[in-house]
mmCIF file of C-alpha atoms and ligand atoms in Angstrom:
data_model
loop_
_atom_site.group_PDB
_atom_site.id
_atom_site.type_symbol
_atom_site.label_atom_id
_atom_site.label_comp_id
_atom_site.label_asym_id
_atom_site.label_seq_id
_atom_site.Cartn_x
_atom_site.Cartn_y
_atom_site.Cartn_z
ATOM 1 C CA UNK A 1 -15.974 -0.138 -15.958
ATOM 2 C CA UNK A 2 -14.520 -3.402 -17.334
ATOM 3 C CA UNK A 3 -10.761 -3.950 -17.647
ATOM 4 C CA UNK A 4 -8.633 -6.156 -19.910
ATOM 5 C CA UNK A 5 -5.055 -6.226 -18.543
ATOM 6 C CA UNK A 6 -3.216 -9.042 -16.778
ATOM 7 C CA UNK A 7 -2.592 -8.272 -13.094
ATOM 8 C CA UNK A 8 0.056 -10.978 -12.798
ATOM 9 C CA UNK A 9 2.019 -9.401 -15.663
ATOM 10 C CA UNK A 10 1.757 -6.025 -13.946
ATOM 11 C CA UNK A 11 3.247 -7.500 -10.773
ATOM 12 C CA UNK A 12 6.085 -8.955 -12.864
ATOM 13 C CA UNK A 13 6.763 -5.527 -14.398
ATOM 14 C CA UNK A 14 6.978 -3.843 -10.995
ATOM 15 C CA UNK A 15 10.778 -4.065 -10.421
ATOM 16 C CA UNK A 16 11.526 -2.479 -13.821
ATOM 17 C CA UNK A 17 8.891 0.195 -13.378
ATOM 18 C CA UNK A 18 10.213 1.164 -9.958
ATOM 19 C CA UNK A 19 13.808 1.262 -11.211
ATOM 20 C CA UNK A 20 12.755 3.499 -14.089
ATOM 21 C CA UNK A 21 10.929 5.849 -11.719
ATOM 22 C CA UNK A 22 14.050 6.155 -9.562
ATOM 23 C CA UNK A 23 16.265 6.837 -12.578
ATOM 24 C CA UNK A 24 13.786 9.346 -14.019
ATOM 25 C CA UNK A 25 13.034 11.089 -10.732
ATOM 26 C CA UNK A 26 14.307 14.478 -11.918
ATOM 27 C CA UNK A 27 11.595 14.749 -14.553
ATOM 28 C CA UNK A 28 8.969 13.026 -12.364
ATOM 29 C CA UNK A 29 9.489 15.621 -9.627
ATOM 30 C CA UNK A 30 9.975 18.684 -11.808
ATOM 31 C CA UNK A 31 6.464 20.113 -11.691
ATOM 32 C CA UNK A 32 5.793 19.601 -7.986
ATOM 33 C CA UNK A 33 9.297 20.812 -7.104
ATOM 34 C CA UNK A 34 8.099 24.303 -7.947
ATOM 35 C CA UNK A 35 5.776 24.460 -4.925
ATOM 36 C CA UNK A 36 8.838 24.916 -2.749
ATOM 37 C CA UNK A 37 9.451 28.276 -4.462
ATOM 38 C CA UNK A 38 5.983 29.392 -3.409
ATOM 39 C CA UNK A 39 5.898 32.342 -1.091
ATOM 40 C CA UNK A 40 5.116 31.082 2.385
ATOM 41 C CA UNK A 41 6.011 27.451 1.920
ATOM 42 C CA UNK A 42 9.732 27.685 1.261
ATOM 43 C CA UNK A 43 11.335 25.807 4.108
ATOM 44 C CA UNK A 44 8.206 26.156 6.136
ATOM 45 C CA UNK A 45 5.636 23.443 5.560
ATOM 46 C CA UNK A 46 3.864 23.070 8.894
ATOM 47 C CA UNK A 47 2.212 19.710 8.203
ATOM 48 C CA UNK A 48 1.342 17.387 5.338
ATOM 49 C CA UNK A 49 -2.099 15.915 4.766
ATOM 50 C CA UNK A 50 -2.179 12.920 2.431
ATOM 51 C CA UNK A 51 -5.521 11.836 1.078
ATOM 52 C CA UNK A 52 -6.964 9.320 -1.359
ATOM 53 C CA UNK A 53 -9.423 6.444 -1.598
ATOM 54 C CA UNK A 54 -8.784 2.684 -1.663
ATOM 55 C CA UNK A 55 -5.233 1.760 -2.632
ATOM 56 C CA UNK A 56 -4.317 5.416 -3.005
ATOM 57 C CA UNK A 57 -5.135 5.955 0.679
ATOM 58 C CA UNK A 58 -3.177 2.825 1.585
ATOM 59 C CA UNK A 59 -0.189 4.094 -0.417
ATOM 60 C CA UNK A 60 -0.411 7.318 1.606
ATOM 61 C CA UNK A 61 -0.271 5.276 4.806
ATOM 62 C CA UNK A 62 2.745 3.403 3.390
ATOM 63 C CA UNK A 63 4.703 6.603 2.756
ATOM 64 C CA UNK A 64 3.633 8.633 5.779
ATOM 65 C CA UNK A 65 5.834 7.155 8.514
ATOM 66 C CA UNK A 66 9.037 7.748 6.559
ATOM 67 C CA UNK A 67 7.858 11.204 5.470
ATOM 68 C CA UNK A 68 7.140 12.229 9.045
ATOM 69 C CA UNK A 69 10.534 11.057 10.219
ATOM 70 C CA UNK A 70 12.295 12.777 7.336
ATOM 71 C CA UNK A 71 10.487 16.119 7.502
ATOM 72 C CA UNK A 72 10.124 16.286 11.278
ATOM 73 C CA UNK A 73 6.510 17.449 11.034
ATOM 74 C CA UNK A 74 3.128 15.713 11.151
ATOM 75 C CA UNK A 75 2.351 13.779 7.988
ATOM 76 C CA UNK A 76 -1.183 12.447 8.290
ATOM 77 C CA UNK A 77 -2.943 10.083 5.909
ATOM 78 C CA UNK A 78 -6.710 10.697 6.028
ATOM 79 C CA UNK A 79 -9.759 9.822 3.969
ATOM 80 C CA UNK A 80 -11.009 12.656 1.740
ATOM 81 C CA UNK A 81 -14.113 13.151 3.856
ATOM 82 C CA UNK A 82 -11.897 13.748 6.914
ATOM 83 C CA UNK A 83 -9.989 16.455 5.023
ATOM 84 C CA UNK A 84 -13.284 18.253 4.515
ATOM 85 C CA UNK A 85 -14.347 17.775 8.137
ATOM 86 C CA UNK A 86 -11.064 18.917 9.646
ATOM 87 C CA UNK A 87 -10.258 21.747 7.254
ATOM 88 C CA UNK A 88 -10.748 24.414 9.913
ATOM 89 C CA UNK A 89 -8.115 23.004 12.250
ATOM 90 C CA UNK A 90 -5.438 22.492 9.595
ATOM 91 C CA UNK A 91 -2.561 24.953 9.994
ATOM 92 C CA UNK A 92 -2.230 27.510 7.222
ATOM 93 C CA UNK A 93 1.153 26.340 5.939
ATOM 94 C CA UNK A 94 -0.119 22.810 5.386
ATOM 95 C CA UNK A 95 0.563 20.938 2.192
ATOM 96 C CA UNK A 96 -2.390 18.847 1.005
ATOM 97 C CA UNK A 97 -1.595 15.963 -1.329
ATOM 98 C CA UNK A 98 -4.498 14.243 -3.100
ATOM 99 C CA UNK A 99 -3.825 10.869 -4.696
ATOM 100 C CA UNK A 100 -5.867 9.048 -7.324
ATOM 101 C CA UNK A 101 -4.174 6.586 -9.643
ATOM 102 C CA UNK A 102 -6.839 6.828 -12.333
ATOM 103 C CA UNK A 103 -7.369 10.457 -11.451
ATOM 104 C CA UNK A 104 -11.143 10.179 -11.325
ATOM 105 C CA UNK A 105 -12.108 9.522 -7.679
ATOM 106 C CA UNK A 106 -14.569 12.273 -6.865
ATOM 107 C CA UNK A 107 -14.030 12.457 -3.099
ATOM 108 C CA UNK A 108 -10.317 13.252 -3.373
ATOM 109 C CA UNK A 109 -10.975 15.799 -6.131
ATOM 110 C CA UNK A 110 -13.513 17.517 -3.868
ATOM 111 C CA UNK A 111 -11.029 17.490 -0.983
ATOM 112 C CA UNK A 112 -8.326 19.100 -3.161
ATOM 113 C CA UNK A 113 -10.761 21.782 -4.325
ATOM 114 C CA UNK A 114 -11.771 22.582 -0.764
ATOM 115 C CA UNK A 115 -8.120 22.729 0.339
ATOM 116 C CA UNK A 116 -7.204 24.983 -2.610
ATOM 117 C CA UNK A 117 -10.084 27.307 -1.789
ATOM 118 C CA UNK A 118 -8.792 27.637 1.770
ATOM 119 C CA UNK A 119 -5.421 28.705 0.388
ATOM 120 C CA UNK A 120 -3.471 25.530 1.211
ATOM 121 C CA UNK A 121 -0.786 24.433 -1.152
ATOM 122 C CA UNK A 122 -2.095 21.372 -3.064
ATOM 123 C CA UNK A 123 -0.482 18.622 -5.114
ATOM 124 C CA UNK A 124 -2.436 16.152 -7.257
ATOM 125 C CA UNK A 125 -0.835 12.719 -7.609
ATOM 126 C CA UNK A 126 -2.002 10.462 -10.441
ATOM 127 C CA UNK A 127 -0.904 7.814 -12.918
ATOM 128 C CA UNK A 128 -2.851 9.311 -15.810
ATOM 129 C CA UNK A 129 -1.934 12.335 -17.932
ATOM 130 C CA UNK A 130 -4.912 14.587 -18.589
ATOM 131 C CA UNK A 131 -6.971 12.931 -15.834
ATOM 132 C CA UNK A 132 -9.542 15.117 -14.109
ATOM 133 C CA UNK A 133 -7.521 15.383 -10.890
ATOM 134 C CA UNK A 134 -4.663 17.138 -12.726
ATOM 135 C CA UNK A 135 -6.910 20.207 -12.949
ATOM 136 C CA UNK A 136 -7.431 20.348 -9.190
ATOM 137 C CA UNK A 137 -3.939 20.718 -7.741
ATOM 138 C CA UNK A 138 -1.466 23.565 -7.763
ATOM 139 C CA UNK A 139 1.114 21.081 -9.051
ATOM 140 C CA UNK A 140 0.916 17.545 -10.417
ATOM 141 C CA UNK A 141 3.036 14.563 -9.478
ATOM 142 C CA UNK A 142 2.774 11.705 -11.983
ATOM 143 C CA UNK A 143 3.152 8.094 -10.948
ATOM 144 C CA UNK A 144 4.950 6.784 -14.012
ATOM 145 C CA UNK A 145 3.791 3.172 -13.915
ATOM 146 C CA UNK A 146 1.995 3.145 -17.253
ATOM 147 C CA UNK A 147 -1.718 2.541 -17.692
ATOM 148 C CA UNK A 148 -2.986 -0.195 -15.412
ATOM 149 C CA UNK A 149 -5.844 -1.870 -17.224
ATOM 150 C CA UNK A 150 -6.927 -4.036 -14.284
ATOM 151 C CA UNK A 151 -9.798 -4.145 -11.829
ATOM 152 C CA UNK A 152 -7.387 -4.136 -8.884
ATOM 153 C CA UNK A 153 -4.194 -2.138 -8.789
ATOM 154 C CA UNK A 154 -0.846 -3.826 -8.117
ATOM 155 C CA UNK A 155 2.019 -2.007 -9.851
ATOM 156 C CA UNK A 156 0.179 1.287 -9.341
ATOM 157 C CA UNK A 157 0.090 0.860 -5.573
ATOM 158 C CA UNK A 158 3.817 0.125 -5.270
ATOM 159 C CA UNK A 159 4.736 2.841 -7.776
ATOM 160 C CA UNK A 160 2.639 5.379 -5.845
ATOM 161 C CA UNK A 161 4.411 4.567 -2.576
ATOM 162 C CA UNK A 162 7.809 4.903 -4.263
ATOM 163 C CA UNK A 163 6.872 8.177 -5.990
ATOM 164 C CA UNK A 164 5.750 9.603 -2.651
ATOM 165 C CA UNK A 165 9.042 8.499 -1.058
ATOM 166 C CA UNK A 166 10.944 10.350 -3.800
ATOM 167 C CA UNK A 167 8.754 13.411 -3.366
ATOM 168 C CA UNK A 168 9.424 13.532 0.373
ATOM 169 C CA UNK A 169 13.158 13.035 -0.107
ATOM 170 C CA UNK A 170 13.124 15.991 -2.504
ATOM 171 C CA UNK A 171 11.024 18.010 -0.039
ATOM 172 C CA UNK A 172 13.494 17.263 2.746
ATOM 173 C CA UNK A 173 16.420 18.439 0.625
ATOM 174 C CA UNK A 174 14.630 21.561 -0.581
ATOM 175 C CA UNK A 175 13.643 22.546 2.947
ATOM 176 C CA UNK A 176 17.144 21.967 4.269
ATOM 177 C CA UNK A 177 16.322 18.878 6.356
ATOM 178 C CA UNK A 178 18.869 16.682 4.567
ATOM 179 C CA UNK A 179 22.019 17.246 2.541
ATOM 180 C CA UNK A 180 22.626 16.117 -1.038
ATOM 181 C CA UNK A 181 24.758 13.303 0.312
ATOM 182 C CA UNK A 182 22.034 12.059 2.623
ATOM 183 C CA UNK A 183 19.619 12.192 -0.266
ATOM 184 C CA UNK A 184 21.969 10.046 -2.372
ATOM 185 C CA UNK A 185 22.110 7.537 0.453
ATOM 186 C CA UNK A 186 18.317 7.245 0.629
ATOM 187 C CA UNK A 187 18.151 6.785 -3.138
ATOM 188 C CA UNK A 188 20.765 4.070 -3.046
ATOM 189 C CA UNK A 189 18.788 2.235 -0.331
ATOM 190 C CA UNK A 190 15.671 2.466 -2.487
ATOM 191 C CA UNK A 191 17.628 1.039 -5.442
ATOM 192 C CA UNK A 192 18.774 -1.843 -3.286
ATOM 193 C CA UNK A 193 15.151 -2.694 -2.413
ATOM 194 C CA UNK A 194 13.940 -2.521 -6.023
ATOM 195 C CA UNK A 195 16.966 -4.461 -7.371
ATOM 196 C CA UNK A 196 16.080 -7.279 -4.978
ATOM 197 C CA UNK A 197 12.468 -7.521 -6.171
ATOM 198 C CA UNK A 198 12.906 -9.945 -9.097
ATOM 199 C CA UNK A 199 14.304 -12.504 -6.623
ATOM 200 C CA UNK A 200 11.310 -12.036 -4.293
ATOM 201 C CA UNK A 201 8.881 -12.577 -7.142
ATOM 202 C CA UNK A 202 10.710 -15.716 -8.173
ATOM 203 C CA UNK A 203 10.819 -17.099 -4.623
ATOM 204 C CA UNK A 204 7.152 -16.301 -4.029
ATOM 205 C CA UNK A 205 5.514 -17.832 -7.068
ATOM 206 C CA UNK A 206 5.428 -21.516 -6.034
ATOM 207 C CA UNK A 207 4.175 -20.750 -2.507
ATOM 208 C CA UNK A 208 1.564 -18.317 -3.825
ATOM 209 C CA UNK A 209 0.304 -20.899 -6.331
ATOM 210 C CA UNK A 210 0.016 -23.631 -3.685
ATOM 211 C CA UNK A 211 -1.569 -21.299 -1.138
ATOM 212 C CA UNK A 212 -3.995 -19.879 -3.716
ATOM 213 C CA UNK A 213 -5.237 -23.414 -4.380
ATOM 214 C CA UNK A 214 -5.762 -23.918 -0.643
ATOM 215 C CA UNK A 215 -7.819 -20.711 -0.452
ATOM 216 C CA UNK A 216 -10.264 -21.885 -3.108
ATOM 217 C CA UNK A 217 -13.019 -22.616 -0.623
ATOM 218 C CA UNK A 218 -11.974 -20.211 2.092
ATOM 219 C CA UNK A 219 -14.902 -18.353 3.656
ATOM 220 C CA UNK A 220 -13.146 -16.161 6.185
ATOM 221 C CA UNK A 221 -9.596 -14.848 5.927
ATOM 222 C CA UNK A 222 -7.864 -13.104 8.819
ATOM 223 C CA UNK A 223 -4.689 -11.137 8.047
ATOM 224 C CA UNK A 224 -2.386 -10.533 11.010
ATOM 225 C CA UNK A 225 0.655 -8.293 11.054
ATOM 226 C CA UNK A 226 2.541 -5.685 13.054
ATOM 227 C CA UNK A 227 1.817 -1.978 13.225
ATOM 228 C CA UNK A 228 4.943 -1.146 11.194
ATOM 229 C CA UNK A 229 3.314 -2.977 8.271
ATOM 230 C CA UNK A 230 -0.127 -1.399 8.530
ATOM 231 C CA UNK A 231 -0.125 -0.184 4.917
ATOM 232 C CA UNK A 232 0.361 -3.776 3.714
ATOM 233 C CA UNK A 233 -2.385 -4.872 6.099
ATOM 234 C CA UNK A 234 -4.868 -2.309 4.772
ATOM 235 C CA UNK A 235 -3.931 -2.992 1.168
ATOM 236 C CA UNK A 236 -4.090 -6.759 1.726
ATOM 237 C CA UNK A 237 -7.593 -6.547 3.241
ATOM 238 C CA UNK A 238 -8.805 -4.318 0.431
ATOM 239 C CA UNK A 239 -7.353 -6.369 -2.394
ATOM 240 C CA UNK A 240 -8.209 -9.851 -1.085
ATOM 241 C CA UNK A 241 -11.780 -8.599 -0.551
ATOM 242 C CA UNK A 242 -11.952 -6.937 -3.936
ATOM 243 C CA UNK A 243 -10.435 -9.768 -5.971
ATOM 244 C CA UNK A 244 -11.393 -12.930 -4.052
ATOM 245 C CA UNK A 245 -14.796 -11.644 -2.968
ATOM 246 C CA UNK A 246 -15.337 -13.157 0.443
ATOM 247 C CA UNK A 247 -15.066 -11.753 3.969
ATOM 248 C CA UNK A 248 -11.489 -10.704 4.712
ATOM 249 C CA UNK A 249 -10.421 -8.985 7.926
ATOM 250 C CA UNK A 250 -7.068 -7.761 9.098
ATOM 251 C CA UNK A 251 -5.589 -6.681 12.434
ATOM 252 C CA UNK A 252 -2.389 -5.607 14.013
ATOM 253 C CA UNK A 253 -1.499 -8.601 16.252
ATOM 254 C CA UNK A 254 -1.870 -6.932 19.654
ATOM 255 C CA UNK A 255 -5.187 -5.397 18.612
ATOM 256 C CA UNK A 256 -6.424 -8.828 17.518
ATOM 257 C CA UNK A 257 -5.747 -10.086 21.039
ATOM 258 C CA UNK A 258 -8.086 -7.489 22.551
ATOM 259 C CA UNK A 259 -11.403 -8.938 21.523
ATOM 260 C CA UNK A 260 -11.274 -9.980 17.885
ATOM 261 C CA UNK A 261 -10.111 -13.494 18.767
ATOM 262 C CA UNK A 262 -13.662 -14.129 19.977
ATOM 263 C CA UNK A 263 -14.851 -13.877 16.388
ATOM 264 C CA UNK A 264 -12.575 -16.662 15.097
ATOM 265 C CA UNK A 265 -14.608 -19.622 13.863
ATOM 266 C CA UNK A 266 -13.782 -23.005 12.397
ATOM 267 C CA UNK A 267 -13.962 -21.331 8.970
ATOM 268 C CA UNK A 268 -11.193 -18.845 9.747
ATOM 269 C CA UNK A 269 -7.951 -19.081 7.766
ATOM 270 C CA UNK A 270 -5.001 -17.016 8.986
ATOM 271 C CA UNK A 271 -2.461 -15.203 6.857
ATOM 272 C CA UNK A 272 0.444 -13.790 8.898
ATOM 273 C CA UNK A 273 2.834 -11.173 7.550
ATOM 274 C CA UNK A 274 5.817 -11.193 9.877
ATOM 275 C CA UNK A 275 7.944 -8.085 10.319
ATOM 276 C CA UNK A 276 11.693 -8.714 10.274
ATOM 277 C CA UNK A 277 12.264 -8.303 13.991
ATOM 278 C CA UNK A 278 11.266 -6.578 17.198
ATOM 279 C CA UNK A 279 8.540 -6.880 19.783
ATOM 280 C CA UNK A 280 5.715 -7.230 17.254
ATOM 281 C CA UNK A 281 7.353 -10.216 15.638
ATOM 282 C CA UNK A 282 7.677 -11.922 19.005
ATOM 283 C CA UNK A 283 3.996 -11.324 19.775
ATOM 284 C CA UNK A 284 2.987 -12.667 16.385
ATOM 285 C CA UNK A 285 5.062 -15.810 16.864
ATOM 286 C CA UNK A 286 3.210 -16.452 20.115
ATOM 287 C CA UNK A 287 -0.157 -15.986 18.413
ATOM 288 C CA UNK A 288 0.900 -18.166 15.493
ATOM 289 C CA UNK A 289 1.894 -20.916 17.927
ATOM 290 C CA UNK A 290 -1.436 -20.647 19.776
ATOM 291 C CA UNK A 291 -3.573 -21.236 16.687
ATOM 292 C CA UNK A 292 -1.162 -23.836 15.305
ATOM 293 C CA UNK A 293 -1.684 -25.897 18.465
ATOM 294 C CA UNK A 294 -5.424 -25.633 17.957
ATOM 295 C CA UNK A 295 -5.122 -26.914 14.392
ATOM 296 C CA UNK A 296 -6.250 -23.824 12.472
ATOM 297 C CA UNK A 297 -5.247 -23.412 8.840
ATOM 298 C CA UNK A 298 -2.588 -20.760 8.629
ATOM 299 C CA UNK A 299 -0.156 -19.346 6.102
ATOM 300 C CA UNK A 300 2.753 -17.064 6.829
ATOM 301 C CA UNK A 301 5.126 -14.753 5.028
ATOM 302 C CA UNK A 302 8.554 -14.201 6.522
ATOM 303 C CA UNK A 303 8.332 -16.547 9.533
ATOM 304 C CA UNK A 304 11.858 -17.844 10.146
ATOM 305 C CA UNK A 305 12.166 -21.561 9.337
ATOM 306 C CA UNK A 306 13.356 -22.224 12.879
ATOM 307 C CA UNK A 307 9.958 -21.153 14.212
ATOM 308 C CA UNK A 308 7.897 -23.634 12.185
ATOM 309 C CA UNK A 309 7.374 -27.117 13.408
ATOM 310 C CA UNK A 310 7.908 -30.131 11.193
ATOM 311 C CA UNK A 311 5.381 -30.449 8.390
ATOM 312 C CA UNK A 312 4.333 -26.810 8.784
ATOM 313 C CA UNK A 313 6.967 -25.202 6.603
ATOM 314 C CA UNK A 314 4.985 -25.744 3.394
ATOM 315 C CA UNK A 315 2.651 -23.049 4.679
ATOM 316 C CA UNK A 316 5.466 -20.597 5.222
ATOM 317 C CA UNK A 317 7.060 -18.373 2.606
ATOM 318 C CA UNK A 318 10.612 -17.459 3.519
ATOM 319 C CA UNK A 319 11.677 -14.645 1.235
ATOM 320 C CA UNK A 320 15.008 -12.881 1.076
ATOM 321 C CA UNK A 321 13.620 -9.428 1.780
ATOM 322 C CA UNK A 322 16.066 -6.564 2.213
ATOM 323 C CA UNK A 323 14.106 -5.531 5.320
ATOM 324 C CA UNK A 324 15.093 -1.899 4.999
ATOM 325 C CA UNK A 325 13.736 -0.103 8.047
ATOM 326 C CA UNK A 326 12.106 2.650 5.954
ATOM 327 C CA UNK A 327 11.378 1.098 2.588
ATOM 328 C CA UNK A 328 10.279 -2.494 3.167
ATOM 329 C CA UNK A 329 6.658 -1.554 2.616
ATOM 330 C CA UNK A 330 7.577 -1.771 -1.086
ATOM 331 C CA UNK A 331 8.764 -5.379 -0.962
ATOM 332 C CA UNK A 332 6.325 -6.897 1.551
ATOM 333 C CA UNK A 333 3.383 -6.212 -0.718
ATOM 334 C CA UNK A 334 4.678 -8.317 -3.620
ATOM 335 C CA UNK A 335 3.844 -11.841 -2.349
ATOM 336 C CA UNK A 336 0.462 -10.618 -1.120
ATOM 337 C CA UNK A 337 -0.321 -9.200 -4.549
ATOM 338 C CA UNK A 338 0.697 -12.406 -6.277
ATOM 339 C CA UNK A 339 -1.385 -14.406 -3.806
ATOM 340 C CA UNK A 340 -4.609 -12.424 -4.191
ATOM 341 C CA UNK A 341 -4.381 -12.505 -7.990
ATOM 342 C CA UNK A 342 -3.776 -16.274 -8.047
ATOM 343 C CA UNK A 343 -6.396 -16.957 -5.351
ATOM 344 C CA UNK A 344 -8.915 -14.907 -7.284
ATOM 345 C CA UNK A 345 -8.186 -16.989 -10.386
ATOM 346 C CA UNK A 346 -8.342 -20.243 -8.430
ATOM 347 C CA UNK A 347 -11.790 -19.212 -7.175
ATOM 348 C CA UNK A 348 -12.912 -18.727 -10.783
ATOM 349 C CA UNK A 349 -13.233 -14.938 -10.506
ATOM 350 C CA UNK A 350 -12.355 -12.500 -13.270
ATOM 351 C CA UNK A 351 -10.988 -9.599 -11.253
ATOM 352 C CA UNK A 352 -11.276 -7.339 -14.294
ATOM 353 C CA UNK A 353 -15.012 -7.677 -14.178
ATOM 354 C CA UNK A 354 -16.397 -5.806 -11.140
ATOM 355 C CA UNK A 355 -19.419 -7.344 -9.454
ATOM 356 C CA UNK A 356 -21.388 -4.366 -10.738
ATOM 357 C CA UNK A 357 -19.622 -2.512 -13.575
ATOM 358 C CA UNK A 358 -22.098 0.369 -13.168
ATOM 359 C CA UNK A 359 -21.502 0.787 -9.416
ATOM 360 C CA UNK A 360 -19.212 3.843 -9.530
ATOM 361 C CA UNK A 361 -21.457 5.520 -12.073
ATOM 362 C CA UNK A 362 -24.501 4.947 -9.878
ATOM 363 C CA UNK A 363 -22.734 6.117 -6.700
ATOM 364 C CA UNK A 364 -20.905 9.007 -8.355
ATOM 365 C CA UNK A 365 -17.699 7.846 -6.663
ATOM 366 C CA UNK A 366 -15.634 8.035 -9.870
ATOM 367 C CA UNK A 367 -15.965 10.174 -12.954
ATOM 368 C CA UNK A 368 -16.572 7.616 -15.693
HETATM 369 N N1 LIG B 401 -11.815 -0.654 -6.674
HETATM 370 C C1 LIG B 401 -10.938 0.457 -6.861
HETATM 371 C C2 LIG B 401 -9.847 0.447 -5.819
HETATM 372 O O1 LIG B 401 -9.050 -0.685 -5.998
HETATM 373 C C3 LIG B 401 -8.991 1.692 -5.990
HETATM 374 O O2 LIG B 401 -7.929 1.643 -5.119
HETATM 375 C C4 LIG B 401 -9.871 2.903 -5.746
HETATM 376 C C5 LIG B 401 -9.142 4.223 -5.856
HETATM 377 O O3 LIG B 401 -8.782 4.492 -7.188
HETATM 378 P P1 LIG B 401 -7.930 5.717 -7.602
HETATM 379 O O4 LIG B 401 -6.600 5.546 -6.995
HETATM 380 O O5 LIG B 401 -7.874 5.676 -9.099
HETATM 381 O O6 LIG B 401 -8.618 6.947 -7.098
HETATM 382 O O7 LIG B 401 -10.892 2.896 -6.715
HETATM 383 C C6 LIG B 401 -11.699 1.750 -6.884
HETATM 384 O O8 LIG B 401 -12.766 1.779 -6.002
#
């Protein structure tokens, strides 16, 4: 499949799209709200399984921590094949949510079918009306981000995470976990994060442009972040690989220290995504300092200016993130998205043209 849209424009549209989804949440959530009237599930979901491929899986990871905290039950993001493998140990009041932005990924459709057959309650999440996946869930949750005519999703990823957040807030209210007032508070925090996004995009552009030019000849990119930002790490690895087309790896900082550092070579460039605070940030600062001393090329998002030595600050993007403890996954992805799109362009790649446009057809991984 070949695409024709402009990924950078899609990133620019993201704040408006997210605001519209929040304002229109009542209609967005209407269809899937009905599953809570289902006999057996009312107030009694035992666990939630979230599944999808690529960015849809990463969006599931991005929403799962908050969902688990809010619902007080296990919310597990898994690949579709794992859903099939583990079906027999899933508790009978589980809710299985299958996500596919284009609605055509065959593995997630198969997983939803298998879950439905077992009698689990299923929800299909997609950005496309009439897509195949809509016929494989008991209810459908639409990600209202508009058609994304691009080889690599940007607005669709962020909009999926937000839509899942809204779904789980609704689920928590409907199952009596939170009050209407608590719900309003969560929504107002989400608004605060999305209202701040235009500023982040503006602040990021110059740094992303400069850094993209520096990544033109990069042959090995290592993303480092904290566990609280693992969705951004997974999505960053996927999208830099997909759009810039060279080896990209990514690790949670402590994990990197347990062996991976042996695989650093003189070709390795580092991209650090710093969490706002806490133990992980401290560990990352130490690691950053170690490789800085050794003269490695490194770039960083969100490292406080005080921590960079003279002459190093050009490599650091200091953004005014809201740093909401539950919802920052939405904002941290924006500079990364801008960077992989610009780096892909700087490397002379048309990200709308997959390396093999017939690949999915050959593999049967998407219905095309
Ligand atoms: N290269 C794309 C990925 O970027 C995308 O994330 C994945 C899942 O797509 P969907 O969410 O439509 O199922 O499909 C393709 O393989």
